[in-house]
Amino acid sequence: MKGISLVNVAHDLIRHRLSDGHIAIDATLGNGHDTVFLAQCVAPNGHVYGFDIQQAAIDATLEKCQKQRLLPYLTLFHASHADMAKKIPTYLHGKINAIMFNLGYLPGGDKQLITQASSTLAALAVASHLLSVNGIMTILAYPGHLGGDLETEAVKQWIGQLEPNQFAAHVIDSTNAHTSAPRLFVVARHSVINHRS
C-alpha cells in the first residue's frame, strides 16, 4: 500500500478554503514548497507572510517564488513564528484564512536546528488568534526525529485544550502506524456557537 503524503493532504484541505484575495501564513518556510502553494492560491489579490529563523530557508523560498513570479505576493520575516503577532499588521489579526506549520528541521540543512516545543506552542497560541472565522491551520509534526516526539505530544496537548465552541480539530496519521510516523493536526475555526435563546 502506497503511503499518503501528509503535505499533499494539508494542501488539499487548505485549497478548499483559500482563494484569490485571501491572506495566509507559512509559519515555517523550510525550502519554500508550502509558500509557493499558498501564494498560488491567493494571487493576484492576496498575500502570504512567511517566517523562518534560518536565512537559508528564506533564500530558498525567495528563489522558488521568484521562478514562479510570486514575489509580489510575499512578505518574509527572518524571525521566529512565535513573533507572528508582532510582525503581522494589526488590522489583519483575526483575518488570516490559512496558516501552515511544517515542524522539525530544514530539509537538507542542519538537523540540530529544529523547531522547539516552547516556541511552537507560543506560535500556535498566536496563530489561533490570528485565524479568521472559517480559517484553517495545519500542523505537520515529526515525532521520529530527536525532540520531535516531545514537540508532537505538546501540539497534541495544545489541540486538546482548544475551545470546542470556537475550533474543530482532528489528527490525520500517515499510513505507517509506527509511533515515529509523521502526524498532521488540522484546526478549523468556526463562528462561536451561541446556546442562549
PDB file of C-alpha atoms in Angstrom:
ATOM      1  CA  MET A   1       0.000   0.000   0.000  1.00  0.00           C
ATOM      2  CA  LYS A   2       1.421   3.339  -1.055  1.00  0.00           C
ATOM      3  CA  GLY A   3       1.875   5.820   1.794  1.00  0.00           C
ATOM      4  CA  ILE A   4      -0.066   9.047   1.724  1.00  0.00           C
ATOM      5  CA  SER A   5       1.742  12.364   1.667  1.00  0.00           C
ATOM      6  CA  LEU A   6       0.551  14.388   4.633  1.00  0.00           C
ATOM      7  CA  VAL A   7       1.908  17.513   2.913  1.00  0.00           C
ATOM      8  CA  ASN A   8      -0.432  16.819  -0.014  1.00  0.00           C
ATOM      9  CA  VAL A   9      -3.301  16.175   2.401  1.00  0.00           C
ATOM     10  CA  ALA A  10      -2.640  19.548   4.067  1.00  0.00           C
ATOM     11  CA  HIS A  11      -2.572  21.263   0.669  1.00  0.00           C
ATOM     12  CA  ASP A  12      -5.847  19.617  -0.362  1.00  0.00           C
ATOM     13  CA  LEU A  13      -7.565  20.713   2.856  1.00  0.00           C
ATOM     14  CA  ILE A  14      -6.331  24.285   2.511  1.00  0.00           C
ATOM     15  CA  ARG A  15      -7.055  24.533  -1.212  1.00  0.00           C
ATOM     16  CA  HIS A  16     -10.791  24.265  -0.465  1.00  0.00           C
ATOM     17  CA  ARG A  17     -10.669  27.254   1.888  1.00  0.00           C
ATOM     18  CA  LEU A  18      -8.098  29.539   0.280  1.00  0.00           C
ATOM     19  CA  SER A  19      -8.593  31.635  -2.834  1.00  0.00           C
ATOM     20  CA  ASP A  20      -7.670  34.857  -4.620  1.00  0.00           C
ATOM     21  CA  GLY A  21      -7.581  37.810  -2.240  1.00  0.00           C
ATOM     22  CA  HIS A  22      -7.116  35.761   0.925  1.00  0.00           C
ATOM     23  CA  ILE A  23      -4.274  36.114   3.439  1.00  0.00           C
ATOM     24  CA  ALA A  24      -2.109  33.178   4.501  1.00  0.00           C
ATOM     25  CA  ILE A  25       0.887  32.498   6.729  1.00  0.00           C
ATOM     26  CA  ASP A  26       3.664  29.970   6.226  1.00  0.00           C
ATOM     27  CA  ALA A  27       4.917  29.715   9.791  1.00  0.00           C
ATOM     28  CA  THR A  28       7.921  27.560   8.867  1.00  0.00           C
ATOM     29  CA  LEU A  29       9.318  28.358   5.422  1.00  0.00           C
ATOM     30  CA  GLY A  30      11.616  25.363   5.061  1.00  0.00           C
ATOM     31  CA  ASN A  31      12.534  25.083   1.378  1.00  0.00           C
ATOM     32  CA  GLY A  32       9.550  27.139   0.263  1.00  0.00           C
ATOM     33  CA  HIS A  33       7.197  24.495  -1.146  1.00  0.00           C
ATOM     34  CA  ASP A  34       4.276  25.478   1.104  1.00  0.00           C
ATOM     35  CA  THR A  35       4.928  29.169   0.443  1.00  0.00           C
ATOM     36  CA  VAL A  36       4.705  28.653  -3.302  1.00  0.00           C
ATOM     37  CA  PHE A  37       1.473  26.698  -2.857  1.00  0.00           C
ATOM     38  CA  LEU A  38      -0.087  29.370  -0.624  1.00  0.00           C
ATOM     39  CA  ALA A  39       0.968  32.223  -2.916  1.00  0.00           C
ATOM     40  CA  GLN A  40      -0.508  30.452  -5.939  1.00  0.00           C
ATOM     41  CA  CYS A  41      -3.789  30.105  -4.057  1.00  0.00           C
ATOM     42  CA  VAL A  42      -4.096  33.758  -3.011  1.00  0.00           C
ATOM     43  CA  ALA A  43      -2.640  35.536  -6.074  1.00  0.00           C
ATOM     44  CA  PRO A  44      -3.113  38.038  -7.562  1.00  0.00           C
ATOM     45  CA  ASN A  45      -5.003  39.954  -4.877  1.00  0.00           C
ATOM     46  CA  GLY A  46      -3.964  38.167  -1.690  1.00  0.00           C
ATOM     47  CA  HIS A  47      -0.767  37.950   0.328  1.00  0.00           C
ATOM     48  CA  VAL A  48       1.421  35.411   2.124  1.00  0.00           C
ATOM     49  CA  TYR A  49       3.512  36.149   5.205  1.00  0.00           C
ATOM     50  CA  GLY A  50       6.346  33.739   5.915  1.00  0.00           C
ATOM     51  CA  PHE A  51       8.593  33.067   8.913  1.00  0.00           C
ATOM     52  CA  ASP A  52      11.843  31.221   9.486  1.00  0.00           C
ATOM     53  CA  ILE A  53      14.812  31.640  11.808  1.00  0.00           C
ATOM     54  CA  GLN A  54      17.249  30.366   9.169  1.00  0.00           C
ATOM     55  CA  GLN A  55      18.439  32.634   6.374  1.00  0.00           C
ATOM     56  CA  ALA A  56      18.970  29.556   4.186  1.00  0.00           C
ATOM     57  CA  ALA A  57      15.232  28.858   4.346  1.00  0.00           C
ATOM     58  CA  ILE A  58      14.389  32.427   3.368  1.00  0.00           C
ATOM     59  CA  ASP A  59      16.861  32.336   0.469  1.00  0.00           C
ATOM     60  CA  ALA A  60      15.490  29.007  -0.809  1.00  0.00           C
ATOM     61  CA  THR A  61      11.924  30.296  -0.573  1.00  0.00           C
ATOM     62  CA  LEU A  62      12.729  33.539  -2.381  1.00  0.00           C
ATOM     63  CA  GLU A  63      14.443  31.614  -5.169  1.00  0.00           C
ATOM     64  CA  LYS A  64      11.475  29.281  -5.662  1.00  0.00           C
ATOM     65  CA  CYS A  65       8.954  32.107  -5.568  1.00  0.00           C
ATOM     66  CA  GLN A  66      10.991  34.253  -7.952  1.00  0.00           C
ATOM     67  CA  LYS A  67      10.979  31.439 -10.532  1.00  0.00           C
ATOM     68  CA  GLN A  68       7.193  31.252 -10.196  1.00  0.00           C
ATOM     69  CA  ARG A  69       6.861  35.069 -10.332  1.00  0.00           C
ATOM     70  CA  LEU A  70       5.220  35.095  -6.917  1.00  0.00           C
ATOM     71  CA  LEU A  71       7.427  37.622  -5.113  1.00  0.00           C
ATOM     72  CA  PRO A  72       4.830  40.449  -5.282  1.00  0.00           C
ATOM     73  CA  TYR A  73       2.532  38.392  -3.043  1.00  0.00           C
ATOM     74  CA  LEU A  74       5.113  37.688  -0.327  1.00  0.00           C
ATOM     75  CA  THR A  75       6.458  39.245   2.839  1.00  0.00           C
ATOM     76  CA  LEU A  76       9.102  37.082   4.522  1.00  0.00           C
ATOM     77  CA  PHE A  77      10.459  37.561   8.032  1.00  0.00           C
ATOM     78  CA  HIS A  78      13.796  36.284   9.332  1.00  0.00           C
ATOM     79  CA  ALA A  79      12.163  35.663  12.700  1.00  0.00           C
ATOM     80  CA  SER A  80      10.584  33.024  14.894  1.00  0.00           C
ATOM     81  CA  HIS A  81       6.994  32.072  14.190  1.00  0.00           C
ATOM     82  CA  ALA A  82       6.388  32.917  17.852  1.00  0.00           C
ATOM     83  CA  ASP A  83       6.726  36.585  16.780  1.00  0.00           C
ATOM     84  CA  MET A  84       3.798  36.461  14.358  1.00  0.00           C
ATOM     85  CA  ALA A  85       1.602  38.786  16.386  1.00  0.00           C
ATOM     86  CA  LYS A  86       4.276  41.495  16.299  1.00  0.00           C
ATOM     87  CA  LYS A  87       5.060  41.091  12.599  1.00  0.00           C
ATOM     88  CA  ILE A  88       1.614  40.653  11.069  1.00  0.00           C
ATOM     89  CA  PRO A  89      -0.177  44.002  10.634  1.00  0.00           C
ATOM     90  CA  THR A  90      -2.710  44.525  13.425  1.00  0.00           C
ATOM     91  CA  TYR A  91      -5.587  45.094  11.015  1.00  0.00           C
ATOM     92  CA  LEU A  92      -5.121  41.500   9.785  1.00  0.00           C
ATOM     93  CA  HIS A  93      -5.383  39.896  13.234  1.00  0.00           C
ATOM     94  CA  GLY A  94      -8.377  37.570  13.176  1.00  0.00           C
ATOM     95  CA  LYS A  95      -8.464  37.721   9.364  1.00  0.00           C
ATOM     96  CA  ILE A  96      -5.865  35.140   8.322  1.00  0.00           C
ATOM     97  CA  ASN A  97      -7.522  32.484   6.168  1.00  0.00           C
ATOM     98  CA  ALA A  98      -4.862  29.755   6.371  1.00  0.00           C
ATOM     99  CA  ILE A  99      -1.756  29.066   8.460  1.00  0.00           C
ATOM    100  CA  MET A 100       0.675  26.231   7.783  1.00  0.00           C
ATOM    101  CA  PHE A 101       3.240  24.750  10.172  1.00  0.00           C
ATOM    102  CA  ASN A 102       5.730  22.134   8.982  1.00  0.00           C
ATOM    103  CA  LEU A 103       7.766  21.354  12.084  1.00  0.00           C
ATOM    104  CA  GLY A 104      11.168  19.726  12.505  1.00  0.00           C
ATOM    105  CA  TYR A 105      14.364  20.733  10.720  1.00  0.00           C
ATOM    106  CA  LEU A 106      15.147  22.345   7.372  1.00  0.00           C
ATOM    107  CA  PRO A 107      15.395  19.526   4.791  1.00  0.00           C
ATOM    108  CA  GLY A 108      18.969  19.445   3.592  1.00  0.00           C
ATOM    109  CA  GLY A 109      20.005  21.770   6.437  1.00  0.00           C
ATOM    110  CA  ASP A 110      21.451  21.371   9.911  1.00  0.00           C
ATOM    111  CA  LYS A 111      19.427  18.661  11.682  1.00  0.00           C
ATOM    112  CA  GLN A 112      20.474  20.119  15.027  1.00  0.00           C
ATOM    113  CA  LEU A 113      18.426  23.231  14.278  1.00  0.00           C
ATOM    114  CA  ILE A 114      14.875  22.095  14.936  1.00  0.00           C
ATOM    115  CA  THR A 115      11.631  23.723  15.930  1.00  0.00           C
ATOM    116  CA  GLN A 116      11.211  23.701  19.697  1.00  0.00           C
ATOM    117  CA  ALA A 117       8.054  22.801  21.604  1.00  0.00           C
ATOM    118  CA  SER A 118       8.148  26.040  23.622  1.00  0.00           C
ATOM    119  CA  SER A 119       8.281  28.393  20.623  1.00  0.00           C
ATOM    120  CA  THR A 120       5.900  26.194  18.639  1.00  0.00           C
ATOM    121  CA  LEU A 121       3.282  26.358  21.407  1.00  0.00           C
ATOM    122  CA  ALA A 122       3.726  30.134  21.623  1.00  0.00           C
ATOM    123  CA  ALA A 123       3.283  30.364  17.852  1.00  0.00           C
ATOM    124  CA  LEU A 124       0.180  28.166  17.895  1.00  0.00           C
ATOM    125  CA  ALA A 125      -1.390  30.315  20.594  1.00  0.00           C
ATOM    126  CA  VAL A 126      -0.776  33.413  18.486  1.00  0.00           C
ATOM    127  CA  ALA A 127      -1.942  31.682  15.308  1.00  0.00           C
ATOM    128  CA  SER A 128      -5.257  30.696  16.879  1.00  0.00           C
ATOM    129  CA  HIS A 129      -5.978  34.390  17.482  1.00  0.00           C
ATOM    130  CA  LEU A 130      -4.834  35.448  14.012  1.00  0.00           C
ATOM    131  CA  LEU A 131      -7.043  32.871  12.275  1.00  0.00           C
ATOM    132  CA  SER A 132     -10.262  34.097  10.705  1.00  0.00           C
ATOM    133  CA  VAL A 133     -13.680  32.538  11.166  1.00  0.00           C
ATOM    134  CA  ASN A 134     -13.750  29.601   8.717  1.00  0.00           C
ATOM    135  CA  GLY A 135      -9.952  29.775   8.601  1.00  0.00           C
ATOM    136  CA  ILE A 136      -7.797  26.640   8.705  1.00  0.00           C
ATOM    137  CA  MET A 137      -4.478  25.787  10.325  1.00  0.00           C
ATOM    138  CA  THR A 138      -2.402  22.701   9.565  1.00  0.00           C
ATOM    139  CA  ILE A 139       0.475  21.469  11.748  1.00  0.00           C
ATOM    140  CA  LEU A 140       2.683  18.713  10.347  1.00  0.00           C
ATOM    141  CA  ALA A 141       4.696  17.152  13.179  1.00  0.00           C
ATOM    142  CA  TYR A 142       7.513  14.607  13.086  1.00  0.00           C
ATOM    143  CA  PRO A 143       7.863  12.517  16.256  1.00  0.00           C
ATOM    144  CA  GLY A 144      10.618  10.429  14.674  1.00  0.00           C
ATOM    145  CA  HIS A 145      13.489  12.912  14.974  1.00  0.00           C
ATOM    146  CA  LEU A 146      15.326  13.939  18.126  1.00  0.00           C
ATOM    147  CA  GLY A 147      12.988  16.121  20.201  1.00  0.00           C
ATOM    148  CA  GLY A 148      10.158  15.641  17.730  1.00  0.00           C
ATOM    149  CA  ASP A 149       8.262  13.243  19.969  1.00  0.00           C
ATOM    150  CA  LEU A 150       8.080  15.843  22.753  1.00  0.00           C
ATOM    151  CA  GLU A 151       7.019  18.554  20.326  1.00  0.00           C
ATOM    152  CA  THR A 152       4.353  16.340  18.757  1.00  0.00           C
ATOM    153  CA  GLU A 153       2.947  15.462  22.175  1.00  0.00           C
ATOM    154  CA  ALA A 154       2.956  19.152  23.147  1.00  0.00           C
ATOM    155  CA  VAL A 155       0.987  20.008  19.999  1.00  0.00           C
ATOM    156  CA  LYS A 156      -1.468  17.186  20.739  1.00  0.00           C
ATOM    157  CA  GLN A 157      -1.996  18.512  24.278  1.00  0.00           C
ATOM    158  CA  TRP A 158      -2.478  22.062  22.965  1.00  0.00           C
ATOM    159  CA  ILE A 159      -5.038  20.893  20.416  1.00  0.00           C
ATOM    160  CA  GLY A 160      -6.932  19.101  23.177  1.00  0.00           C
ATOM    161  CA  GLN A 161      -7.303  22.336  25.140  1.00  0.00           C
ATOM    162  CA  LEU A 162      -8.907  24.361  22.343  1.00  0.00           C
ATOM    163  CA  GLU A 163     -12.401  25.654  22.978  1.00  0.00           C
ATOM    164  CA  PRO A 164     -14.731  23.302  21.056  1.00  0.00           C
ATOM    165  CA  ASN A 165     -17.259  26.083  20.506  1.00  0.00           C
ATOM    166  CA  GLN A 166     -14.589  28.021  18.578  1.00  0.00           C
ATOM    167  CA  PHE A 167     -12.397  25.370  16.971  1.00  0.00           C
ATOM    168  CA  ALA A 168     -12.803  21.973  15.345  1.00  0.00           C
ATOM    169  CA  ALA A 169      -9.637  19.880  15.460  1.00  0.00           C
ATOM    170  CA  HIS A 170      -8.544  16.443  14.364  1.00  0.00           C
ATOM    171  CA  VAL A 171      -5.405  14.463  13.605  1.00  0.00           C
ATOM    172  CA  ILE A 172      -4.527  12.551  10.455  1.00  0.00           C
ATOM    173  CA  ASP A 173      -1.973   9.777  10.778  1.00  0.00           C
ATOM    174  CA  SER A 174       0.222   8.606   7.942  1.00  0.00           C
ATOM    175  CA  THR A 175      -0.455   5.104   6.631  1.00  0.00           C
ATOM    176  CA  ASN A 176       2.610   3.988   8.592  1.00  0.00           C
ATOM    177  CA  ALA A 177       1.137   3.197  12.002  1.00  0.00           C
ATOM    178  CA  HIS A 178       4.509   3.457  13.766  1.00  0.00           C
ATOM    179  CA  THR A 179       4.635   5.915  16.670  1.00  0.00           C
ATOM    180  CA  SER A 180       7.510   7.755  14.960  1.00  0.00           C
ATOM    181  CA  ALA A 181       5.481   8.370  11.780  1.00  0.00           C
ATOM    182  CA  PRO A 182       4.543  11.970  10.907  1.00  0.00           C
ATOM    183  CA  ARG A 183       1.192  13.339  12.047  1.00  0.00           C
ATOM    184  CA  LEU A 184      -0.961  16.087  10.611  1.00  0.00           C
ATOM    185  CA  PHE A 185      -3.024  18.172  13.023  1.00  0.00           C
ATOM    186  CA  VAL A 186      -5.836  20.189  11.479  1.00  0.00           C
ATOM    187  CA  VAL A 187      -7.573  23.083  13.243  1.00  0.00           C
ATOM    188  CA  ALA A 188     -10.525  24.938  11.759  1.00  0.00           C
ATOM    189  CA  ARG A 189     -12.071  27.996  13.336  1.00  0.00           C
ATOM    190  CA  HIS A 190     -15.818  28.365  13.226  1.00  0.00           C
ATOM    191  CA  SER A 191     -18.157  31.060  14.424  1.00  0.00           C
ATOM    192  CA  VAL A 192     -18.932  30.929  18.137  1.00  0.00           C
ATOM    193  CA  ILE A 193     -21.980  28.796  18.843  1.00  0.00           C
ATOM    194  CA  ASN A 194     -24.450  30.706  20.949  1.00  0.00           C
ATOM    195  CA  HIS A 195     -26.579  28.344  23.023  1.00  0.00           C
ATOM    196  CA  ARG A 196     -28.634  31.112  24.531  1.00  0.00           C
ATOM    197  CA  SER A 197     -32.065  31.694  23.028  1.00  0.00           C
TER     198      SER A 197
END
